[in-house]
Amino acid sequence: MKCPYCSSQDTKVTDSRDTDDGASIRRRRQCLSCGRRFTTYETVEQMPIRVIKKDGSRELFSKNKLRSGLIRACEKRNITSQQIENIVESVERKIRNDFKQEVSTVEIGNFVMDELKKLDQVAYVRFASVYREFKDIGSFMDELQALMNNQKHSGEKEFSHEDKLHEQ
């Protein structure tokens, strides 16, 4: 490591510790030439993820963009900011665990819908309605029917239409 004061390449680490968030390591160093001390931070370099949009264009993956879409879908639902953040982190982790540098919006949308389906069915349907771009009421009803069939098969309590209205 090059000394910021005298530019010497001869330095030694005197102390290392994790930062509070655990995402990097703080190192105290001392220059062997001039004797001055300085601090460096070591972090993992992550490759940028590019998103392939439906029209074939590409842009950098944005956690903020994903988060804002989730916030809209979860509006007026009993879903905390932490739960939304957990979904954002989970989706990014899934993408990075696949070691992909490019991922389609279809894959991202499916990851989000899998998470929302477990968390809140109304938020799931809201997100799906935008993501899947339902062209008519029939395609929207098909999605609702699939969700209700899945609910029956998983043994969850079935609600009547009136119960669902009161729930909102």
Short mmCIF file of N, CA and C in Angstrom, two decimals:
data_model
loop_
_atom_site.label_atom_id
_atom_site.label_comp_id
_atom_site.label_asym_id
_atom_site.label_seq_id
_atom_site.Cartn_x
_atom_site.Cartn_y
_atom_site.Cartn_z
N MET A 1 0.85 -1.18 0.00
CA MET A 1 0.00 0.00 0.00
C MET A 1 0.89 1.24 0.00
N LYS A 2 0.57 2.15 -0.85
CA LYS A 2 1.37 3.36 -1.01
C LYS A 2 0.99 4.38 0.08
N CYS A 3 2.00 4.96 0.74
CA CYS A 3 1.79 5.95 1.79
C CYS A 3 1.23 7.24 1.15
N PRO A 4 0.13 7.79 1.69
CA PRO A 4 -0.44 9.01 1.13
C PRO A 4 0.41 10.27 1.42
N TYR A 5 1.38 10.14 2.32
CA TYR A 5 2.19 11.30 2.71
C TYR A 5 3.51 11.37 1.94
N CYS A 6 4.23 10.24 1.86
CA CYS A 6 5.54 10.26 1.20
C CYS A 6 5.62 9.37 -0.05
N SER A 7 4.54 8.68 -0.35
CA SER A 7 4.41 7.80 -1.52
C SER A 7 5.30 6.56 -1.47
N SER A 8 5.83 6.23 -0.32
CA SER A 8 6.63 5.02 -0.17
C SER A 8 5.72 3.80 -0.28
N GLN A 9 6.23 2.73 -0.84
CA GLN A 9 5.48 1.47 -0.96
C GLN A 9 5.62 0.60 0.28
N ASP A 10 6.50 0.98 1.21
CA ASP A 10 6.77 0.16 2.39
C ASP A 10 5.89 0.59 3.55
N THR A 11 4.82 -0.17 3.78
CA THR A 11 3.93 0.09 4.91
C THR A 11 3.63 -1.22 5.61
N LYS A 12 3.18 -1.11 6.85
CA LYS A 12 2.77 -2.32 7.58
C LYS A 12 1.42 -2.08 8.22
N VAL A 13 0.65 -3.16 8.37
CA VAL A 13 -0.66 -3.09 9.02
C VAL A 13 -0.45 -3.19 10.51
N THR A 14 -0.99 -2.21 11.26
CA THR A 14 -0.85 -2.22 12.72
C THR A 14 -2.13 -2.70 13.41
N ASP A 15 -3.28 -2.60 12.71
CA ASP A 15 -4.55 -3.02 13.31
C ASP A 15 -5.56 -3.27 12.20
N SER A 16 -6.37 -4.33 12.34
CA SER A 16 -7.45 -4.64 11.40
C SER A 16 -8.72 -4.94 12.17
N ARG A 17 -9.83 -4.40 11.68
CA ARG A 17 -11.13 -4.74 12.29
C ARG A 17 -12.24 -4.51 11.29
N ASP A 18 -13.33 -5.25 11.49
CA ASP A 18 -14.50 -5.09 10.62
C ASP A 18 -15.15 -3.74 10.88
N THR A 19 -15.78 -3.19 9.85
CA THR A 19 -16.58 -1.98 10.06
C THR A 19 -17.89 -2.38 10.72
N ASP A 20 -18.65 -1.40 11.17
CA ASP A 20 -19.90 -1.67 11.87
C ASP A 20 -20.88 -2.48 11.03
N ASP A 21 -20.94 -2.21 9.73
CA ASP A 21 -21.89 -2.94 8.88
C ASP A 21 -21.35 -4.28 8.40
N GLY A 22 -20.08 -4.57 8.68
CA GLY A 22 -19.48 -5.85 8.30
C GLY A 22 -19.17 -5.98 6.82
N ALA A 23 -19.37 -4.90 6.06
CA ALA A 23 -19.17 -4.97 4.61
C ALA A 23 -17.73 -4.67 4.20
N SER A 24 -16.92 -4.20 5.13
CA SER A 24 -15.52 -3.90 4.80
C SER A 24 -14.64 -4.07 6.03
N ILE A 25 -13.35 -4.04 5.78
CA ILE A 25 -12.36 -4.16 6.86
C ILE A 25 -11.57 -2.86 6.93
N ARG A 26 -11.49 -2.32 8.13
CA ARG A 26 -10.73 -1.10 8.37
C ARG A 26 -9.32 -1.51 8.80
N ARG A 27 -8.32 -0.97 8.12
CA ARG A 27 -6.93 -1.30 8.47
C ARG A 27 -6.17 -0.02 8.82
N ARG A 28 -5.50 -0.05 9.97
CA ARG A 28 -4.58 1.03 10.34
C ARG A 28 -3.21 0.61 9.83
N ARG A 29 -2.55 1.50 9.16
CA ARG A 29 -1.24 1.22 8.58
C ARG A 29 -0.24 2.25 9.05
N GLN A 30 1.02 1.84 9.02
CA GLN A 30 2.11 2.76 9.34
C GLN A 30 3.15 2.66 8.23
N CYS A 31 3.60 3.84 7.78
CA CYS A 31 4.62 3.90 6.74
C CYS A 31 5.97 3.60 7.39
N LEU A 32 6.72 2.70 6.79
CA LEU A 32 8.03 2.35 7.33
C LEU A 32 9.09 3.38 6.97
N SER A 33 8.79 4.25 6.02
CA SER A 33 9.75 5.29 5.63
C SER A 33 9.59 6.56 6.47
N CYS A 34 8.37 7.12 6.52
CA CYS A 34 8.17 8.39 7.23
C CYS A 34 7.56 8.20 8.62
N GLY A 35 7.05 7.01 8.92
CA GLY A 35 6.51 6.71 10.25
C GLY A 35 5.08 7.17 10.48
N ARG A 36 4.47 7.85 9.53
CA ARG A 36 3.10 8.35 9.71
C ARG A 36 2.10 7.20 9.56
N ARG A 37 0.95 7.40 10.20
CA ARG A 37 -0.12 6.39 10.18
C ARG A 37 -1.28 6.88 9.32
N PHE A 38 -1.97 5.92 8.73
CA PHE A 38 -3.16 6.23 7.93
C PHE A 38 -4.09 5.02 7.94
N THR A 39 -5.32 5.25 7.52
CA THR A 39 -6.35 4.21 7.53
C THR A 39 -6.77 3.88 6.10
N THR A 40 -6.95 2.58 5.85
CA THR A 40 -7.49 2.13 4.56
C THR A 40 -8.70 1.24 4.83
N TYR A 41 -9.54 1.11 3.83
CA TYR A 41 -10.71 0.24 3.92
C TYR A 41 -10.66 -0.75 2.77
N GLU A 42 -10.90 -2.01 3.10
CA GLU A 42 -10.89 -3.07 2.10
C GLU A 42 -12.32 -3.58 1.96
N THR A 43 -12.83 -3.57 0.72
CA THR A 43 -14.18 -4.07 0.45
C THR A 43 -14.14 -5.06 -0.70
N VAL A 44 -15.16 -5.88 -0.78
CA VAL A 44 -15.28 -6.82 -1.88
C VAL A 44 -15.74 -6.05 -3.11
N GLU A 45 -15.07 -6.27 -4.20
CA GLU A 45 -15.47 -5.63 -5.45
C GLU A 45 -16.56 -6.48 -6.10
N GLN A 46 -17.70 -5.87 -6.31
CA GLN A 46 -18.79 -6.59 -6.94
C GLN A 46 -18.95 -6.10 -8.38
N MET A 47 -19.10 -7.05 -9.26
CA MET A 47 -19.29 -6.72 -10.66
C MET A 47 -20.67 -6.07 -10.82
N PRO A 48 -20.76 -5.06 -11.66
CA PRO A 48 -22.07 -4.45 -11.88
C PRO A 48 -22.99 -5.43 -12.61
N ILE A 49 -24.24 -5.39 -12.27
CA ILE A 49 -25.25 -6.23 -12.92
C ILE A 49 -25.99 -5.37 -13.93
N ARG A 50 -26.12 -5.89 -15.13
CA ARG A 50 -26.87 -5.18 -16.16
C ARG A 50 -28.20 -5.89 -16.36
N VAL A 51 -29.24 -5.09 -16.53
CA VAL A 51 -30.59 -5.60 -16.71
C VAL A 51 -30.95 -5.51 -18.19
N ILE A 52 -31.42 -6.64 -18.73
CA ILE A 52 -31.88 -6.67 -20.12
C ILE A 52 -33.39 -6.41 -20.10
N LYS A 53 -33.76 -5.28 -20.64
CA LYS A 53 -35.17 -4.88 -20.64
C LYS A 53 -35.92 -5.58 -21.76
N LYS A 54 -37.24 -5.48 -21.73
CA LYS A 54 -38.08 -6.17 -22.71
C LYS A 54 -37.79 -5.75 -24.15
N ASP A 55 -37.37 -4.49 -24.34
CA ASP A 55 -37.08 -4.01 -25.69
C ASP A 55 -35.66 -4.35 -26.14
N GLY A 56 -34.91 -5.08 -25.30
CA GLY A 56 -33.55 -5.49 -25.64
C GLY A 56 -32.48 -4.53 -25.16
N SER A 57 -32.87 -3.34 -24.70
CA SER A 57 -31.87 -2.39 -24.19
C SER A 57 -31.36 -2.87 -22.84
N ARG A 58 -30.23 -2.31 -22.43
CA ARG A 58 -29.61 -2.72 -21.18
C ARG A 58 -29.36 -1.50 -20.31
N GLU A 59 -29.51 -1.68 -19.00
CA GLU A 59 -29.18 -0.63 -18.05
C GLU A 59 -28.66 -1.29 -16.78
N LEU A 60 -28.00 -0.51 -15.95
CA LEU A 60 -27.47 -1.04 -14.70
C LEU A 60 -28.60 -1.39 -13.74
N PHE A 61 -28.43 -2.49 -13.01
CA PHE A 61 -29.40 -2.90 -12.00
C PHE A 61 -29.47 -1.81 -10.93
N SER A 62 -30.68 -1.45 -10.56
CA SER A 62 -30.88 -0.40 -9.56
C SER A 62 -31.75 -0.93 -8.42
N LYS A 63 -31.13 -1.02 -7.25
CA LYS A 63 -31.91 -1.43 -6.08
C LYS A 63 -32.99 -0.39 -5.79
N ASN A 64 -32.71 0.87 -6.05
CA ASN A 64 -33.69 1.93 -5.78
C ASN A 64 -34.92 1.77 -6.68
N LYS A 65 -34.70 1.42 -7.93
CA LYS A 65 -35.81 1.22 -8.85
C LYS A 65 -36.67 0.03 -8.41
N LEU A 66 -36.01 -1.04 -8.02
CA LEU A 66 -36.72 -2.22 -7.52
C LEU A 66 -37.50 -1.88 -6.26
N ARG A 67 -36.85 -1.16 -5.34
CA ARG A 67 -37.48 -0.77 -4.07
C ARG A 67 -38.72 0.10 -4.32
N SER A 68 -38.64 1.05 -5.24
CA SER A 68 -39.78 1.93 -5.49
C SER A 68 -40.96 1.16 -6.08
N GLY A 69 -40.68 0.17 -6.95
CA GLY A 69 -41.76 -0.68 -7.47
C GLY A 69 -42.42 -1.49 -6.37
N LEU A 70 -41.63 -1.98 -5.45
CA LEU A 70 -42.17 -2.74 -4.32
C LEU A 70 -42.99 -1.85 -3.40
N ILE A 71 -42.51 -0.65 -3.17
CA ILE A 71 -43.24 0.28 -2.29
C ILE A 71 -44.61 0.58 -2.88
N ARG A 72 -44.68 0.80 -4.19
CA ARG A 72 -45.98 1.04 -4.84
C ARG A 72 -46.90 -0.17 -4.69
N ALA A 73 -46.37 -1.36 -4.90
CA ALA A 73 -47.19 -2.57 -4.80
C ALA A 73 -47.67 -2.83 -3.38
N CYS A 74 -46.87 -2.41 -2.40
CA CYS A 74 -47.18 -2.69 -1.00
C CYS A 74 -47.88 -1.53 -0.29
N GLU A 75 -48.23 -0.50 -1.05
CA GLU A 75 -48.87 0.68 -0.46
C GLU A 75 -50.17 0.29 0.23
N LYS A 76 -50.36 0.84 1.43
CA LYS A 76 -51.56 0.62 2.26
C LYS A 76 -51.75 -0.84 2.66
N ARG A 77 -50.66 -1.60 2.66
CA ARG A 77 -50.68 -2.99 3.13
C ARG A 77 -49.89 -3.03 4.43
N ASN A 78 -50.07 -4.05 5.20
CA ASN A 78 -49.37 -4.18 6.48
C ASN A 78 -47.99 -4.80 6.24
N ILE A 79 -47.16 -4.08 5.49
CA ILE A 79 -45.83 -4.55 5.14
C ILE A 79 -44.84 -3.47 5.56
N THR A 80 -43.85 -3.87 6.34
CA THR A 80 -42.88 -2.91 6.87
C THR A 80 -41.80 -2.57 5.85
N SER A 81 -41.14 -1.47 6.10
CA SER A 81 -40.01 -1.07 5.25
C SER A 81 -38.92 -2.14 5.29
N GLN A 82 -38.74 -2.75 6.45
CA GLN A 82 -37.72 -3.80 6.58
C GLN A 82 -38.07 -5.01 5.71
N GLN A 83 -39.35 -5.37 5.64
CA GLN A 83 -39.76 -6.49 4.79
C GLN A 83 -39.50 -6.18 3.32
N ILE A 84 -39.75 -4.94 2.92
CA ILE A 84 -39.47 -4.53 1.54
C ILE A 84 -37.97 -4.61 1.29
N GLU A 85 -37.19 -4.11 2.23
CA GLU A 85 -35.73 -4.13 2.09
C GLU A 85 -35.22 -5.58 2.02
N ASN A 86 -35.83 -6.46 2.79
CA ASN A 86 -35.44 -7.88 2.76
C ASN A 86 -35.69 -8.49 1.37
N ILE A 87 -36.79 -8.10 0.73
CA ILE A 87 -37.07 -8.60 -0.62
C ILE A 87 -36.03 -8.07 -1.59
N VAL A 88 -35.72 -6.78 -1.50
CA VAL A 88 -34.71 -6.19 -2.38
C VAL A 88 -33.39 -6.92 -2.23
N GLU A 89 -32.95 -7.15 -0.99
CA GLU A 89 -31.68 -7.84 -0.73
C GLU A 89 -31.73 -9.28 -1.23
N SER A 90 -32.87 -9.95 -1.03
CA SER A 90 -33.02 -11.34 -1.47
C SER A 90 -32.93 -11.45 -2.99
N VAL A 91 -33.57 -10.53 -3.69
CA VAL A 91 -33.53 -10.56 -5.16
C VAL A 91 -32.11 -10.32 -5.65
N GLU A 92 -31.42 -9.32 -5.08
CA GLU A 92 -30.05 -9.06 -5.50
C GLU A 92 -29.15 -10.26 -5.20
N ARG A 93 -29.35 -10.89 -4.05
CA ARG A 93 -28.54 -12.05 -3.67
C ARG A 93 -28.77 -13.21 -4.66
N LYS A 94 -30.02 -13.43 -5.06
CA LYS A 94 -30.32 -14.50 -6.02
C LYS A 94 -29.62 -14.24 -7.35
N ILE A 95 -29.63 -13.00 -7.79
CA ILE A 95 -28.97 -12.66 -9.06
C ILE A 95 -27.47 -12.89 -8.94
N ARG A 96 -26.87 -12.40 -7.86
CA ARG A 96 -25.42 -12.53 -7.68
C ARG A 96 -25.01 -13.98 -7.47
N ASN A 97 -25.85 -14.77 -6.81
CA ASN A 97 -25.54 -16.19 -6.57
C ASN A 97 -25.54 -16.99 -7.86
N ASP A 98 -26.25 -16.50 -8.88
CA ASP A 98 -26.25 -17.15 -10.18
C ASP A 98 -25.01 -16.77 -11.00
N PHE A 99 -24.19 -15.87 -10.45
CA PHE A 99 -22.96 -15.40 -11.10
C PHE A 99 -23.23 -14.83 -12.48
N LYS A 100 -24.34 -14.16 -12.62
CA LYS A 100 -24.68 -13.56 -13.90
C LYS A 100 -24.29 -12.08 -13.87
N GLN A 101 -23.78 -11.60 -14.98
CA GLN A 101 -23.51 -10.18 -15.11
C GLN A 101 -24.68 -9.48 -15.80
N GLU A 102 -25.54 -10.27 -16.45
CA GLU A 102 -26.73 -9.74 -17.08
C GLU A 102 -27.92 -10.60 -16.68
N VAL A 103 -29.03 -9.94 -16.42
CA VAL A 103 -30.25 -10.63 -16.02
C VAL A 103 -31.43 -9.91 -16.67
N SER A 104 -32.42 -10.68 -17.07
CA SER A 104 -33.58 -10.08 -17.74
C SER A 104 -34.58 -9.55 -16.71
N THR A 105 -35.38 -8.60 -17.16
CA THR A 105 -36.44 -8.08 -16.29
C THR A 105 -37.43 -9.18 -15.96
N VAL A 106 -37.56 -10.17 -16.85
CA VAL A 106 -38.47 -11.30 -16.59
C VAL A 106 -38.00 -12.07 -15.37
N GLU A 107 -36.70 -12.36 -15.30
CA GLU A 107 -36.15 -13.08 -14.15
C GLU A 107 -36.32 -12.28 -12.86
N ILE A 108 -36.01 -11.00 -12.92
CA ILE A 108 -36.14 -10.15 -11.73
C ILE A 108 -37.59 -10.13 -11.28
N GLY A 109 -38.51 -9.94 -12.22
CA GLY A 109 -39.93 -9.91 -11.88
C GLY A 109 -40.39 -11.21 -11.25
N ASN A 110 -39.92 -12.34 -11.76
CA ASN A 110 -40.29 -13.63 -11.17
C ASN A 110 -39.74 -13.78 -9.76
N PHE A 111 -38.51 -13.33 -9.52
CA PHE A 111 -37.94 -13.38 -8.17
C PHE A 111 -38.80 -12.56 -7.20
N VAL A 112 -39.18 -11.35 -7.64
CA VAL A 112 -39.98 -10.47 -6.78
C VAL A 112 -41.34 -11.09 -6.51
N MET A 113 -41.98 -11.62 -7.55
CA MET A 113 -43.31 -12.20 -7.36
C MET A 113 -43.26 -13.42 -6.45
N ASP A 114 -42.21 -14.22 -6.52
CA ASP A 114 -42.07 -15.35 -5.60
C ASP A 114 -42.04 -14.87 -4.15
N GLU A 115 -41.30 -13.79 -3.92
CA GLU A 115 -41.19 -13.25 -2.55
C GLU A 115 -42.51 -12.63 -2.09
N LEU A 116 -43.15 -11.86 -2.97
CA LEU A 116 -44.41 -11.21 -2.60
C LEU A 116 -45.53 -12.21 -2.38
N LYS A 117 -45.53 -13.29 -3.15
CA LYS A 117 -46.57 -14.31 -3.00
C LYS A 117 -46.55 -14.89 -1.59
N LYS A 118 -45.34 -15.04 -1.02
CA LYS A 118 -45.21 -15.57 0.35
C LYS A 118 -45.61 -14.53 1.39
N LEU A 119 -45.46 -13.26 1.05
CA LEU A 119 -45.64 -12.19 2.03
C LEU A 119 -47.06 -11.62 2.06
N ASP A 120 -47.59 -11.28 0.88
CA ASP A 120 -48.90 -10.60 0.84
C ASP A 120 -49.50 -10.77 -0.55
N GLN A 121 -50.66 -11.41 -0.60
CA GLN A 121 -51.26 -11.74 -1.90
C GLN A 121 -51.76 -10.51 -2.64
N VAL A 122 -52.23 -9.50 -1.92
CA VAL A 122 -52.70 -8.28 -2.59
C VAL A 122 -51.52 -7.54 -3.22
N ALA A 123 -50.42 -7.42 -2.49
CA ALA A 123 -49.22 -6.79 -3.05
C ALA A 123 -48.71 -7.60 -4.24
N TYR A 124 -48.81 -8.91 -4.15
CA TYR A 124 -48.40 -9.79 -5.25
C TYR A 124 -49.23 -9.47 -6.51
N VAL A 125 -50.54 -9.39 -6.36
CA VAL A 125 -51.41 -9.13 -7.51
C VAL A 125 -51.15 -7.73 -8.07
N ARG A 126 -50.93 -6.75 -7.20
CA ARG A 126 -50.61 -5.40 -7.67
C ARG A 126 -49.33 -5.41 -8.50
N PHE A 127 -48.30 -6.06 -7.97
CA PHE A 127 -47.03 -6.10 -8.69
C PHE A 127 -47.19 -6.86 -10.01
N ALA A 128 -47.89 -7.99 -9.96
CA ALA A 128 -48.09 -8.81 -11.16
C ALA A 128 -48.86 -8.04 -12.22
N SER A 129 -49.82 -7.21 -11.82
CA SER A 129 -50.62 -6.48 -12.80
C SER A 129 -49.77 -5.49 -13.59
N VAL A 130 -48.78 -4.90 -12.96
CA VAL A 130 -47.87 -3.99 -13.66
C VAL A 130 -46.82 -4.77 -14.42
N TYR A 131 -46.22 -5.74 -13.75
CA TYR A 131 -45.12 -6.52 -14.33
C TYR A 131 -45.57 -7.33 -15.54
N ARG A 132 -46.70 -7.99 -15.43
CA ARG A 132 -47.18 -8.86 -16.52
C ARG A 132 -47.98 -8.10 -17.57
N GLU A 133 -48.23 -6.84 -17.30
CA GLU A 133 -48.95 -5.97 -18.26
C GLU A 133 -50.23 -6.64 -18.76
N PHE A 134 -51.13 -6.94 -17.84
CA PHE A 134 -52.39 -7.57 -18.23
C PHE A 134 -53.09 -6.73 -19.28
N LYS A 135 -53.49 -7.36 -20.35
CA LYS A 135 -54.10 -6.65 -21.47
C LYS A 135 -55.61 -6.47 -21.29
N ASP A 136 -56.21 -7.37 -20.49
CA ASP A 136 -57.65 -7.29 -20.29
C ASP A 136 -58.00 -7.93 -18.95
N ILE A 137 -59.25 -7.84 -18.59
CA ILE A 137 -59.72 -8.37 -17.30
C ILE A 137 -59.58 -9.89 -17.25
N GLY A 138 -59.68 -10.54 -18.41
CA GLY A 138 -59.56 -12.00 -18.45
C GLY A 138 -58.20 -12.48 -18.01
N SER A 139 -57.14 -11.84 -18.50
CA SER A 139 -55.80 -12.25 -18.10
C SER A 139 -55.56 -11.94 -16.61
N PHE A 140 -56.15 -10.85 -16.14
CA PHE A 140 -56.05 -10.51 -14.71
C PHE A 140 -56.77 -11.57 -13.87
N MET A 141 -57.95 -11.98 -14.31
CA MET A 141 -58.72 -13.00 -13.59
C MET A 141 -58.01 -14.35 -13.61
N ASP A 142 -57.33 -14.65 -14.71
CA ASP A 142 -56.56 -15.90 -14.79
C ASP A 142 -55.48 -15.93 -13.71
N GLU A 143 -54.82 -14.81 -13.52
CA GLU A 143 -53.77 -14.72 -12.48
C GLU A 143 -54.38 -14.88 -11.10
N LEU A 144 -55.51 -14.23 -10.85
CA LEU A 144 -56.18 -14.38 -9.55
C LEU A 144 -56.62 -15.82 -9.32
N GLN A 145 -57.14 -16.45 -10.35
CA GLN A 145 -57.58 -17.85 -10.23
C GLN A 145 -56.40 -18.76 -9.90
N ALA A 146 -55.26 -18.55 -10.57
CA ALA A 146 -54.06 -19.35 -10.28
C ALA A 146 -53.62 -19.15 -8.84
N LEU A 147 -53.69 -17.93 -8.36
CA LEU A 147 -53.32 -17.64 -6.98
C LEU A 147 -54.26 -18.32 -6.01
N MET A 148 -55.56 -18.28 -6.30
CA MET A 148 -56.54 -18.93 -5.41
C MET A 148 -56.38 -20.45 -5.44
N ASN A 149 -56.09 -21.03 -6.61
CA ASN A 149 -55.86 -22.47 -6.70
C ASN A 149 -54.62 -22.88 -5.92
N ASN A 150 -53.59 -22.09 -6.00
CA ASN A 150 -52.36 -22.35 -5.27
C ASN A 150 -52.61 -22.28 -3.76
N GLN A 151 -53.46 -21.34 -3.36
CA GLN A 151 -53.81 -21.18 -1.94
C GLN A 151 -54.55 -22.42 -1.43
N LYS A 152 -55.45 -22.95 -2.23
CA LYS A 152 -56.20 -24.14 -1.85
C LYS A 152 -55.28 -25.35 -1.70
N HIS A 153 -54.32 -25.49 -2.63
CA HIS A 153 -53.41 -26.64 -2.61
C HIS A 153 -52.41 -26.56 -1.47
N SER A 154 -52.09 -25.36 -1.02
CA SER A 154 -51.10 -25.24 0.05
C SER A 154 -51.74 -25.33 1.43
N GLY A 155 -53.07 -25.49 1.48
CA GLY A 155 -53.75 -25.69 2.75
C GLY A 155 -54.02 -24.41 3.51
N GLU A 156 -53.86 -23.25 2.87
CA GLU A 156 -54.15 -22.00 3.55
C GLU A 156 -55.64 -21.83 3.68
N LYS A 157 -56.05 -21.03 4.67
CA LYS A 157 -57.46 -20.76 4.89
C LYS A 157 -58.03 -20.06 3.68
N GLU A 158 -59.17 -20.52 3.22
CA GLU A 158 -59.81 -19.90 2.08
C GLU A 158 -60.76 -18.83 2.58
N PHE A 159 -60.72 -17.65 1.97
CA PHE A 159 -61.58 -16.55 2.35
C PHE A 159 -62.66 -16.36 1.30
N SER A 160 -63.79 -15.89 1.74
CA SER A 160 -64.82 -15.52 0.78
C SER A 160 -64.47 -14.15 0.21
N HIS A 161 -65.17 -13.77 -0.84
CA HIS A 161 -64.95 -12.47 -1.48
C HIS A 161 -65.19 -11.34 -0.46
N GLU A 162 -66.22 -11.48 0.38
CA GLU A 162 -66.53 -10.46 1.37
C GLU A 162 -65.42 -10.34 2.41
N ASP A 163 -64.86 -11.47 2.84
CA ASP A 163 -63.75 -11.44 3.79
C ASP A 163 -62.56 -10.68 3.21
N LYS A 164 -62.30 -10.90 1.93
CA LYS A 164 -61.17 -10.24 1.29
C LYS A 164 -61.41 -8.73 1.20
N LEU A 165 -62.67 -8.33 0.98
CA LEU A 165 -62.98 -6.89 0.95
C LEU A 165 -62.76 -6.26 2.31
N HIS A 166 -63.18 -6.94 3.37
CA HIS A 166 -62.99 -6.42 4.73
C HIS A 166 -61.52 -6.37 5.12
N GLU A 167 -60.73 -7.30 4.58
CA GLU A 167 -59.31 -7.38 4.88
C GLU A 167 -58.56 -6.15 4.36
N GLN A 168 -59.02 -5.62 3.23
CA GLN A 168 -58.37 -4.46 2.63
C GLN A 168 -58.78 -3.25 3.38
#
